[in-house]
Amino acid sequence: MDKQFLKVSERTNLIGIVADLYEFLEPRDRRVFIQQTAGLGRFLRNLNLAGTPEAVAGDLIGRLEQFGELPDRPAYHALGALLDAILDLGDVGNDDKRSVAELIVRYSLIADEPYLASLKVLYKITAQPVCHPKQEGAGRGSPKFAESPTIDTQLADEAGLERVINSEDNFLDIHLLTGALYCARAVGRVEVPEGSAVGTGFLVGPDLLLTNHHVLPKQEHLEDGVVRFGYYNDASGVPMAGKVVKMKIDFFFTSPAHKLDYSLVRLQEAPLREITAQGDLIGKSIAELAQIGKHRGYLDLVSSEPPKLHRVNILQHPKGDPLKVVMTQNYVDLCAEDRLRYVADTMNGSSGSPVFNQRWQVVAVHHSGAPYPTEDLGSTVKRAWRGRFRVNEGILARAILKDFKERKIDQYLPR
């Protein structure tokens, strides 16, 4: 297949969709969208961001279309990474999202069969896939796999349980592990006082920590409160002491647990200062920064939201234990208003944990959970699940960012 595989009509329509994005109104916003939201910073070089939205969109799409799969994200064709980012934006119309999803499915721009199957169901896509862009041509005898069934969280019997177990393939792209290691540096155990774990928190600025209100409900707790970064087991299974950072007592913004359940505090130092990227390194991807031991110094809060059936990742300190990551059996169940529900494992101590999409951007802050399955299910199903899974709830980052802006807290966040 030629490197330019889109039909003229498809390319023209896609350029229009990208040019109309709110994120494409200003050159600065274009840079942030391309580099951070879509994870395509490598394509900023020689890209004239000061041109018209249509010109910049056309140039970008042409480059991505011809590039092929991303070295640091081999499951993603470069164009697929852009389209996937568009699907996560809240201000894109359903018709445009369907067009974008159809391109992902038609050209298999993301090598994730369950995800492609979920797009077909969500957007009612009937178009048949054509040869993958990274292939040289058809007819090579590539094996064909049956589509995986989608998750059904309304279990009623053993058949439903079987569907859930078989809905998740556990083959993960290696870049996801790199992302976990990178993001883990910015996640810490909140202790009040030092040594007494009360929850999890994470950096949203070089010295800004976000956690739940019910983890840090009062400003007076900042006097004795600390955050322990790097508290995880080493290769021998022995917990590392980590780095303890104290909180400043004169910076405290919070929202009650029954509203957005967050507390934003300032630390007495920037925990990742020694490894924070500078100069030309700033534009590198998460995978590239992780490989050279560098970091942006904080995690990205994004306004996008993962659609139902997408997977999320959670870094947490369950029961106050050394840092853990949940990356499988973690589908989104519901996304509505300012809440996100997902099926994943958490415990006491996980409150305040960052909930990530597959690009390791923070889409929610975990704050509560309920046992799953529910009490009305049969005893056979309950025994099979053994209480290991939960329906959990997080506060959408979108809602928190909106509240930050209304309260003028956003001035403290890195731009």
PDB file of C-alpha atoms in Angstrom, residues 121-330:
ATOM      1  CA  VAL A 121     -20.138  -0.952  18.462  1.00  0.00           C
ATOM      2  CA  LEU A 122     -19.972   2.570  19.882  1.00  0.00           C
ATOM      3  CA  TYR A 123     -20.148   4.371  16.525  1.00  0.00           C
ATOM      4  CA  LYS A 124     -22.146   1.717  14.625  1.00  0.00           C
ATOM      5  CA  ILE A 125     -19.408   1.244  12.061  1.00  0.00           C
ATOM      6  CA  THR A 126     -20.091  -1.279   9.314  1.00  0.00           C
ATOM      7  CA  ALA A 127     -17.162  -0.471   6.989  1.00  0.00           C
ATOM      8  CA  GLN A 128     -14.815  -3.397   6.422  1.00  0.00           C
ATOM      9  CA  PRO A 129     -11.094  -2.997   7.216  1.00  0.00           C
ATOM     10  CA  VAL A 130      -8.669  -2.657   4.340  1.00  0.00           C
ATOM     11  CA  CYS A 131      -4.942  -3.456   4.275  1.00  0.00           C
ATOM     12  CA  HIS A 132      -3.064  -1.984   7.233  1.00  0.00           C
ATOM     13  CA  PRO A 133      -0.945   1.038   6.194  1.00  0.00           C
ATOM     14  CA  LYS A 134       2.274  -0.479   7.518  1.00  0.00           C
ATOM     15  CA  GLN A 135       1.883  -3.534   5.278  1.00  0.00           C
ATOM     16  CA  GLU A 136       3.534  -3.544   1.857  1.00  0.00           C
ATOM     17  CA  GLY A 137       0.515  -5.200   0.304  1.00  0.00           C
ATOM     18  CA  ALA A 138      -2.327  -7.590   0.795  1.00  0.00           C
ATOM     19  CA  GLY A 139      -2.301 -11.336   0.427  1.00  0.00           C
ATOM     20  CA  ARG A 140       0.601 -12.135   2.734  1.00  0.00           C
ATOM     21  CA  GLY A 141      -1.399 -14.700   4.595  1.00  0.00           C
ATOM     22  CA  SER A 142      -1.632 -12.722   7.821  1.00  0.00           C
ATOM     23  CA  PRO A 143      -3.723 -14.593  10.374  1.00  0.00           C
ATOM     24  CA  LYS A 144      -7.215 -13.289  11.018  1.00  0.00           C
ATOM     25  CA  PHE A 145      -8.507 -13.197  14.555  1.00  0.00           C
ATOM     26  CA  ALA A 146     -12.107 -13.183  15.712  1.00  0.00           C
ATOM     27  CA  GLU A 147     -13.267  -9.992  17.353  1.00  0.00           C
ATOM     28  CA  SER A 148     -13.252 -10.060  21.127  1.00  0.00           C
ATOM     29  CA  PRO A 149     -16.656  -9.599  22.762  1.00  0.00           C
ATOM     30  CA  THR A 150     -17.225  -6.348  24.602  1.00  0.00           C
ATOM     31  CA  ILE A 151     -17.500  -6.126  28.351  1.00  0.00           C
ATOM     32  CA  ASP A 152     -20.916  -6.376  29.980  1.00  0.00           C
ATOM     33  CA  THR A 153     -20.855  -4.946  33.497  1.00  0.00           C
ATOM     34  CA  GLN A 154     -24.508  -5.825  34.092  1.00  0.00           C
ATOM     35  CA  LEU A 155     -23.771  -9.445  34.927  1.00  0.00           C
ATOM     36  CA  ALA A 156     -26.764 -11.620  35.673  1.00  0.00           C
ATOM     37  CA  ASP A 157     -25.463 -15.182  35.381  1.00  0.00           C
ATOM     38  CA  GLU A 158     -22.434 -17.372  34.767  1.00  0.00           C
ATOM     39  CA  ALA A 159     -22.621 -16.661  31.033  1.00  0.00           C
ATOM     40  CA  GLY A 160     -22.134 -12.984  31.775  1.00  0.00           C
ATOM     41  CA  LEU A 161     -19.119 -13.774  33.921  1.00  0.00           C
ATOM     42  CA  GLU A 162     -17.607 -15.783  31.092  1.00  0.00           C
ATOM     43  CA  ARG A 163     -18.017 -12.851  28.719  1.00  0.00           C
ATOM     44  CA  VAL A 164     -16.154 -10.529  31.070  1.00  0.00           C
ATOM     45  CA  ILE A 165     -13.258 -12.920  31.618  1.00  0.00           C
ATOM     46  CA  ASN A 166     -12.788 -13.418  27.892  1.00  0.00           C
ATOM     47  CA  SER A 167     -13.265  -9.758  26.990  1.00  0.00           C
ATOM     48  CA  GLU A 168      -9.747  -8.718  27.979  1.00  0.00           C
ATOM     49  CA  ASP A 169      -6.654  -9.715  26.104  1.00  0.00           C
ATOM     50  CA  ASN A 170      -3.661  -9.327  28.371  1.00  0.00           C
ATOM     51  CA  PHE A 171      -1.158  -8.489  25.646  1.00  0.00           C
ATOM     52  CA  LEU A 172       0.134  -5.029  26.516  1.00  0.00           C
ATOM     53  CA  ASP A 173       2.370  -2.828  24.414  1.00  0.00           C
ATOM     54  CA  ILE A 174       5.775  -2.414  26.040  1.00  0.00           C
ATOM     55  CA  HIS A 175       5.427   1.377  25.927  1.00  0.00           C
ATOM     56  CA  LEU A 176       2.684   1.052  28.559  1.00  0.00           C
ATOM     57  CA  LEU A 177       5.240  -0.326  30.995  1.00  0.00           C
ATOM     58  CA  THR A 178       7.564   2.553  30.184  1.00  0.00           C
ATOM     59  CA  GLY A 179       4.714   4.974  30.854  1.00  0.00           C
ATOM     60  CA  ALA A 180       4.014   3.340  34.211  1.00  0.00           C
ATOM     61  CA  LEU A 181       7.635   3.693  35.300  1.00  0.00           C
ATOM     62  CA  TYR A 182       7.741   7.302  34.135  1.00  0.00           C
ATOM     63  CA  CYS A 183       4.500   8.350  35.843  1.00  0.00           C
ATOM     64  CA  ALA A 184       5.325   6.452  39.040  1.00  0.00           C
ATOM     65  CA  ARG A 185       8.000   9.039  39.827  1.00  0.00           C
ATOM     66  CA  ALA A 186       5.302  11.708  40.244  1.00  0.00           C
ATOM     67  CA  VAL A 187       3.033   9.641  42.533  1.00  0.00           C
ATOM     68  CA  GLY A 188       3.490   9.567  46.279  1.00  0.00           C
ATOM     69  CA  ARG A 189       2.010   8.263  49.513  1.00  0.00           C
ATOM     70  CA  VAL A 190       0.325  10.969  51.596  1.00  0.00           C
ATOM     71  CA  GLU A 191       1.114  10.630  55.291  1.00  0.00           C
ATOM     72  CA  VAL A 192      -0.350  12.551  58.264  1.00  0.00           C
ATOM     73  CA  PRO A 193       1.801  12.547  60.329  1.00  0.00           C
ATOM     74  CA  GLU A 194       4.944  11.114  58.720  1.00  0.00           C
ATOM     75  CA  GLY A 195       4.732   7.338  58.688  1.00  0.00           C
ATOM     76  CA  SER A 196       0.934   7.196  58.896  1.00  0.00           C
ATOM     77  CA  ALA A 197      -0.502   6.618  55.397  1.00  0.00           C
ATOM     78  CA  VAL A 198      -3.828   8.310  54.613  1.00  0.00           C
ATOM     79  CA  GLY A 199      -3.952   8.107  50.818  1.00  0.00           C
ATOM     80  CA  THR A 200      -2.221   8.713  47.498  1.00  0.00           C
ATOM     81  CA  GLY A 201      -1.384  11.963  45.692  1.00  0.00           C
ATOM     82  CA  PHE A 202       0.404  13.051  42.539  1.00  0.00           C
ATOM     83  CA  LEU A 203       2.209  16.047  41.100  1.00  0.00           C
ATOM     84  CA  VAL A 204       0.282  18.370  38.774  1.00  0.00           C
ATOM     85  CA  GLY A 205       3.034  21.000  38.890  1.00  0.00           C
ATOM     86  CA  PRO A 206       6.699  20.893  39.899  1.00  0.00           C
ATOM     87  CA  ASP A 207       5.719  21.461  43.551  1.00  0.00           C
ATOM     88  CA  LEU A 208       1.912  21.061  43.420  1.00  0.00           C
ATOM     89  CA  LEU A 209       0.222  17.927  44.729  1.00  0.00           C
ATOM     90  CA  LEU A 210      -3.363  16.868  44.009  1.00  0.00           C
ATOM     91  CA  THR A 211      -5.222  14.367  46.182  1.00  0.00           C
ATOM     92  CA  ASN A 212      -8.717  13.853  47.600  1.00  0.00           C
ATOM     93  CA  HIS A 213     -10.415  16.214  50.036  1.00  0.00           C
ATOM     94  CA  HIS A 214     -11.153  13.262  52.288  1.00  0.00           C
ATOM     95  CA  VAL A 215      -7.411  12.502  52.366  1.00  0.00           C
ATOM     96  CA  LEU A 216      -6.478  16.093  53.330  1.00  0.00           C
ATOM     97  CA  PRO A 217      -9.746  17.663  54.526  1.00  0.00           C
ATOM     98  CA  LYS A 218      -8.303  20.520  56.613  1.00  0.00           C
ATOM     99  CA  GLN A 219      -5.491  23.004  56.163  1.00  0.00           C
ATOM    100  CA  GLU A 220      -4.226  22.264  59.665  1.00  0.00           C
ATOM    101  CA  HIS A 221      -3.245  18.780  58.452  1.00  0.00           C
ATOM    102  CA  LEU A 222      -0.543  20.372  56.313  1.00  0.00           C
ATOM    103  CA  GLU A 223       1.546  21.125  59.394  1.00  0.00           C
ATOM    104  CA  ASP A 224       2.282  17.442  59.977  1.00  0.00           C
ATOM    105  CA  GLY A 225       1.587  16.179  56.462  1.00  0.00           C
ATOM    106  CA  VAL A 226       4.283  14.809  54.137  1.00  0.00           C
ATOM    107  CA  VAL A 227       4.378  12.999  50.808  1.00  0.00           C
ATOM    108  CA  ARG A 228       6.669  10.022  50.285  1.00  0.00           C
ATOM    109  CA  PHE A 229       7.822   9.683  46.651  1.00  0.00           C
ATOM    110  CA  GLY A 230       9.604   6.606  45.301  1.00  0.00           C
ATOM    111  CA  TYR A 231       8.065   4.291  47.882  1.00  0.00           C
ATOM    112  CA  TYR A 232       7.922   0.992  46.007  1.00  0.00           C
ATOM    113  CA  ASN A 233       9.487  -2.446  46.152  1.00  0.00           C
ATOM    114  CA  ASP A 234      12.892  -2.942  44.592  1.00  0.00           C
ATOM    115  CA  ALA A 235      13.793  -5.949  42.425  1.00  0.00           C
ATOM    116  CA  SER A 236      14.192  -8.055  45.575  1.00  0.00           C
ATOM    117  CA  GLY A 237      10.760  -7.152  46.882  1.00  0.00           C
ATOM    118  CA  VAL A 238      12.161  -4.903  49.600  1.00  0.00           C
ATOM    119  CA  PRO A 239      10.389  -1.520  50.031  1.00  0.00           C
ATOM    120  CA  MET A 240      12.560   1.488  49.265  1.00  0.00           C
ATOM    121  CA  ALA A 241      12.404   4.298  51.817  1.00  0.00           C
ATOM    122  CA  GLY A 242      11.613   6.894  49.168  1.00  0.00           C
ATOM    123  CA  LYS A 243      11.939  10.660  49.445  1.00  0.00           C
ATOM    124  CA  VAL A 244       9.878  12.505  52.056  1.00  0.00           C
ATOM    125  CA  VAL A 245       8.729  16.020  51.167  1.00  0.00           C
ATOM    126  CA  LYS A 246       6.903  18.333  53.564  1.00  0.00           C
ATOM    127  CA  MET A 247       3.927  20.527  52.685  1.00  0.00           C
ATOM    128  CA  LYS A 248       3.661  24.296  52.853  1.00  0.00           C
ATOM    129  CA  ILE A 249       1.004  25.415  55.311  1.00  0.00           C
ATOM    130  CA  ASP A 250      -0.101  28.592  53.495  1.00  0.00           C
ATOM    131  CA  PHE A 251      -1.354  27.042  50.229  1.00  0.00           C
ATOM    132  CA  PHE A 252      -4.575  25.013  50.330  1.00  0.00           C
ATOM    133  CA  PHE A 253      -7.457  24.770  47.861  1.00  0.00           C
ATOM    134  CA  THR A 254     -10.134  22.150  48.358  1.00  0.00           C
ATOM    135  CA  SER A 255     -13.563  20.947  47.258  1.00  0.00           C
ATOM    136  CA  PRO A 256     -15.770  18.877  49.605  1.00  0.00           C
ATOM    137  CA  ALA A 257     -16.063  15.125  49.192  1.00  0.00           C
ATOM    138  CA  HIS A 258     -19.691  15.381  48.041  1.00  0.00           C
ATOM    139  CA  LYS A 259     -18.645  17.751  45.242  1.00  0.00           C
ATOM    140  CA  LEU A 260     -15.292  17.320  43.495  1.00  0.00           C
ATOM    141  CA  ASP A 261     -13.421  15.814  46.448  1.00  0.00           C
ATOM    142  CA  TYR A 262     -10.017  17.335  45.785  1.00  0.00           C
ATOM    143  CA  SER A 263      -7.309  19.120  47.747  1.00  0.00           C
ATOM    144  CA  LEU A 264      -4.474  20.975  46.041  1.00  0.00           C
ATOM    145  CA  VAL A 265      -1.400  21.709  48.161  1.00  0.00           C
ATOM    146  CA  ARG A 266       2.087  23.102  47.591  1.00  0.00           C
ATOM    147  CA  LEU A 267       5.179  21.184  48.658  1.00  0.00           C
ATOM    148  CA  GLN A 268       8.262  22.754  50.211  1.00  0.00           C
ATOM    149  CA  GLU A 269      10.366  21.642  47.251  1.00  0.00           C
ATOM    150  CA  ALA A 270       9.982  20.212  43.734  1.00  0.00           C
ATOM    151  CA  PRO A 271      10.527  16.451  44.276  1.00  0.00           C
ATOM    152  CA  LEU A 272      11.651  15.767  40.691  1.00  0.00           C
ATOM    153  CA  ARG A 273      13.794  18.867  40.264  1.00  0.00           C
ATOM    154  CA  GLU A 274      17.026  16.902  39.727  1.00  0.00           C
ATOM    155  CA  ILE A 275      15.609  14.905  36.806  1.00  0.00           C
ATOM    156  CA  THR A 276      13.337  17.551  35.247  1.00  0.00           C
ATOM    157  CA  ALA A 277      13.935  17.938  31.510  1.00  0.00           C
ATOM    158  CA  GLN A 278      15.317  21.234  30.275  1.00  0.00           C
ATOM    159  CA  GLY A 279      15.866  22.858  26.888  1.00  0.00           C
ATOM    160  CA  ASP A 280      15.488  20.567  23.866  1.00  0.00           C
ATOM    161  CA  LEU A 281      14.454  17.645  26.069  1.00  0.00           C
ATOM    162  CA  ILE A 282      11.128  19.276  26.976  1.00  0.00           C
ATOM    163  CA  GLY A 283       9.555  18.299  23.651  1.00  0.00           C
ATOM    164  CA  LYS A 284      10.395  14.596  23.929  1.00  0.00           C
ATOM    165  CA  SER A 285       7.738  11.942  24.494  1.00  0.00           C
ATOM    166  CA  ILE A 286       7.168  10.143  27.781  1.00  0.00           C
ATOM    167  CA  ALA A 287       8.921   7.037  26.434  1.00  0.00           C
ATOM    168  CA  GLU A 288      11.951   9.041  25.311  1.00  0.00           C
ATOM    169  CA  LEU A 289      12.205  10.878  28.631  1.00  0.00           C
ATOM    170  CA  ALA A 290      11.877   7.631  30.566  1.00  0.00           C
ATOM    171  CA  GLN A 291      14.696   6.032  28.576  1.00  0.00           C
ATOM    172  CA  ILE A 292      17.114   8.807  29.539  1.00  0.00           C
ATOM    173  CA  GLY A 293      15.907   9.092  33.124  1.00  0.00           C
ATOM    174  CA  LYS A 294      14.269  12.485  32.707  1.00  0.00           C
ATOM    175  CA  HIS A 295      10.813  13.798  33.564  1.00  0.00           C
ATOM    176  CA  ARG A 296       8.614  16.833  32.925  1.00  0.00           C
ATOM    177  CA  GLY A 297       8.327  17.160  36.679  1.00  0.00           C
ATOM    178  CA  TYR A 298       4.578  16.563  36.889  1.00  0.00           C
ATOM    179  CA  LEU A 299       1.693  14.658  35.282  1.00  0.00           C
ATOM    180  CA  ASP A 300      -0.663  16.043  32.648  1.00  0.00           C
ATOM    181  CA  LEU A 301      -4.276  16.695  33.640  1.00  0.00           C
ATOM    182  CA  VAL A 302      -6.424  16.575  30.492  1.00  0.00           C
ATOM    183  CA  SER A 303     -10.018  17.565  29.739  1.00  0.00           C
ATOM    184  CA  SER A 304     -10.616  14.560  27.498  1.00  0.00           C
ATOM    185  CA  GLU A 305     -12.520  11.586  28.814  1.00  0.00           C
ATOM    186  CA  PRO A 306     -12.158   7.901  27.926  1.00  0.00           C
ATOM    187  CA  PRO A 307     -15.243   6.427  26.208  1.00  0.00           C
ATOM    188  CA  LYS A 308     -17.041   3.445  27.663  1.00  0.00           C
ATOM    189  CA  LEU A 309     -15.116   0.175  27.282  1.00  0.00           C
ATOM    190  CA  HIS A 310     -11.756   1.953  27.009  1.00  0.00           C
ATOM    191  CA  ARG A 311      -9.139   0.869  29.505  1.00  0.00           C
ATOM    192  CA  VAL A 312      -7.633   2.995  32.257  1.00  0.00           C
ATOM    193  CA  ASN A 313      -4.465   2.574  34.310  1.00  0.00           C
ATOM    194  CA  ILE A 314      -4.176   3.416  38.004  1.00  0.00           C
ATOM    195  CA  LEU A 315      -1.037   4.042  40.075  1.00  0.00           C
ATOM    196  CA  GLN A 316      -1.833   3.746  43.768  1.00  0.00           C
ATOM    197  CA  HIS A 317      -0.724   2.915  47.304  1.00  0.00           C
ATOM    198  CA  PRO A 318      -3.372   0.310  48.294  1.00  0.00           C
ATOM    199  CA  LYS A 319      -3.569  -0.021  52.087  1.00  0.00           C
ATOM    200  CA  GLY A 320      -0.597   2.340  52.193  1.00  0.00           C
ATOM    201  CA  ASP A 321       1.614  -0.366  50.688  1.00  0.00           C
ATOM    202  CA  PRO A 322       4.455   0.325  48.244  1.00  0.00           C
ATOM    203  CA  LEU A 323       3.281   1.743  44.921  1.00  0.00           C
ATOM    204  CA  LYS A 324       1.274  -0.585  42.659  1.00  0.00           C
ATOM    205  CA  VAL A 325      -0.149  -0.257  39.157  1.00  0.00           C
ATOM    206  CA  VAL A 326      -3.395  -1.690  37.749  1.00  0.00           C
ATOM    207  CA  MET A 327      -3.281  -2.105  33.969  1.00  0.00           C
ATOM    208  CA  THR A 328      -5.597  -5.013  33.095  1.00  0.00           C
ATOM    209  CA  GLN A 329      -9.280  -5.819  33.661  1.00  0.00           C
ATOM    210  CA  ASN A 330      -9.908  -2.113  34.060  1.00  0.00           C
TER     211      ASN A 330
END
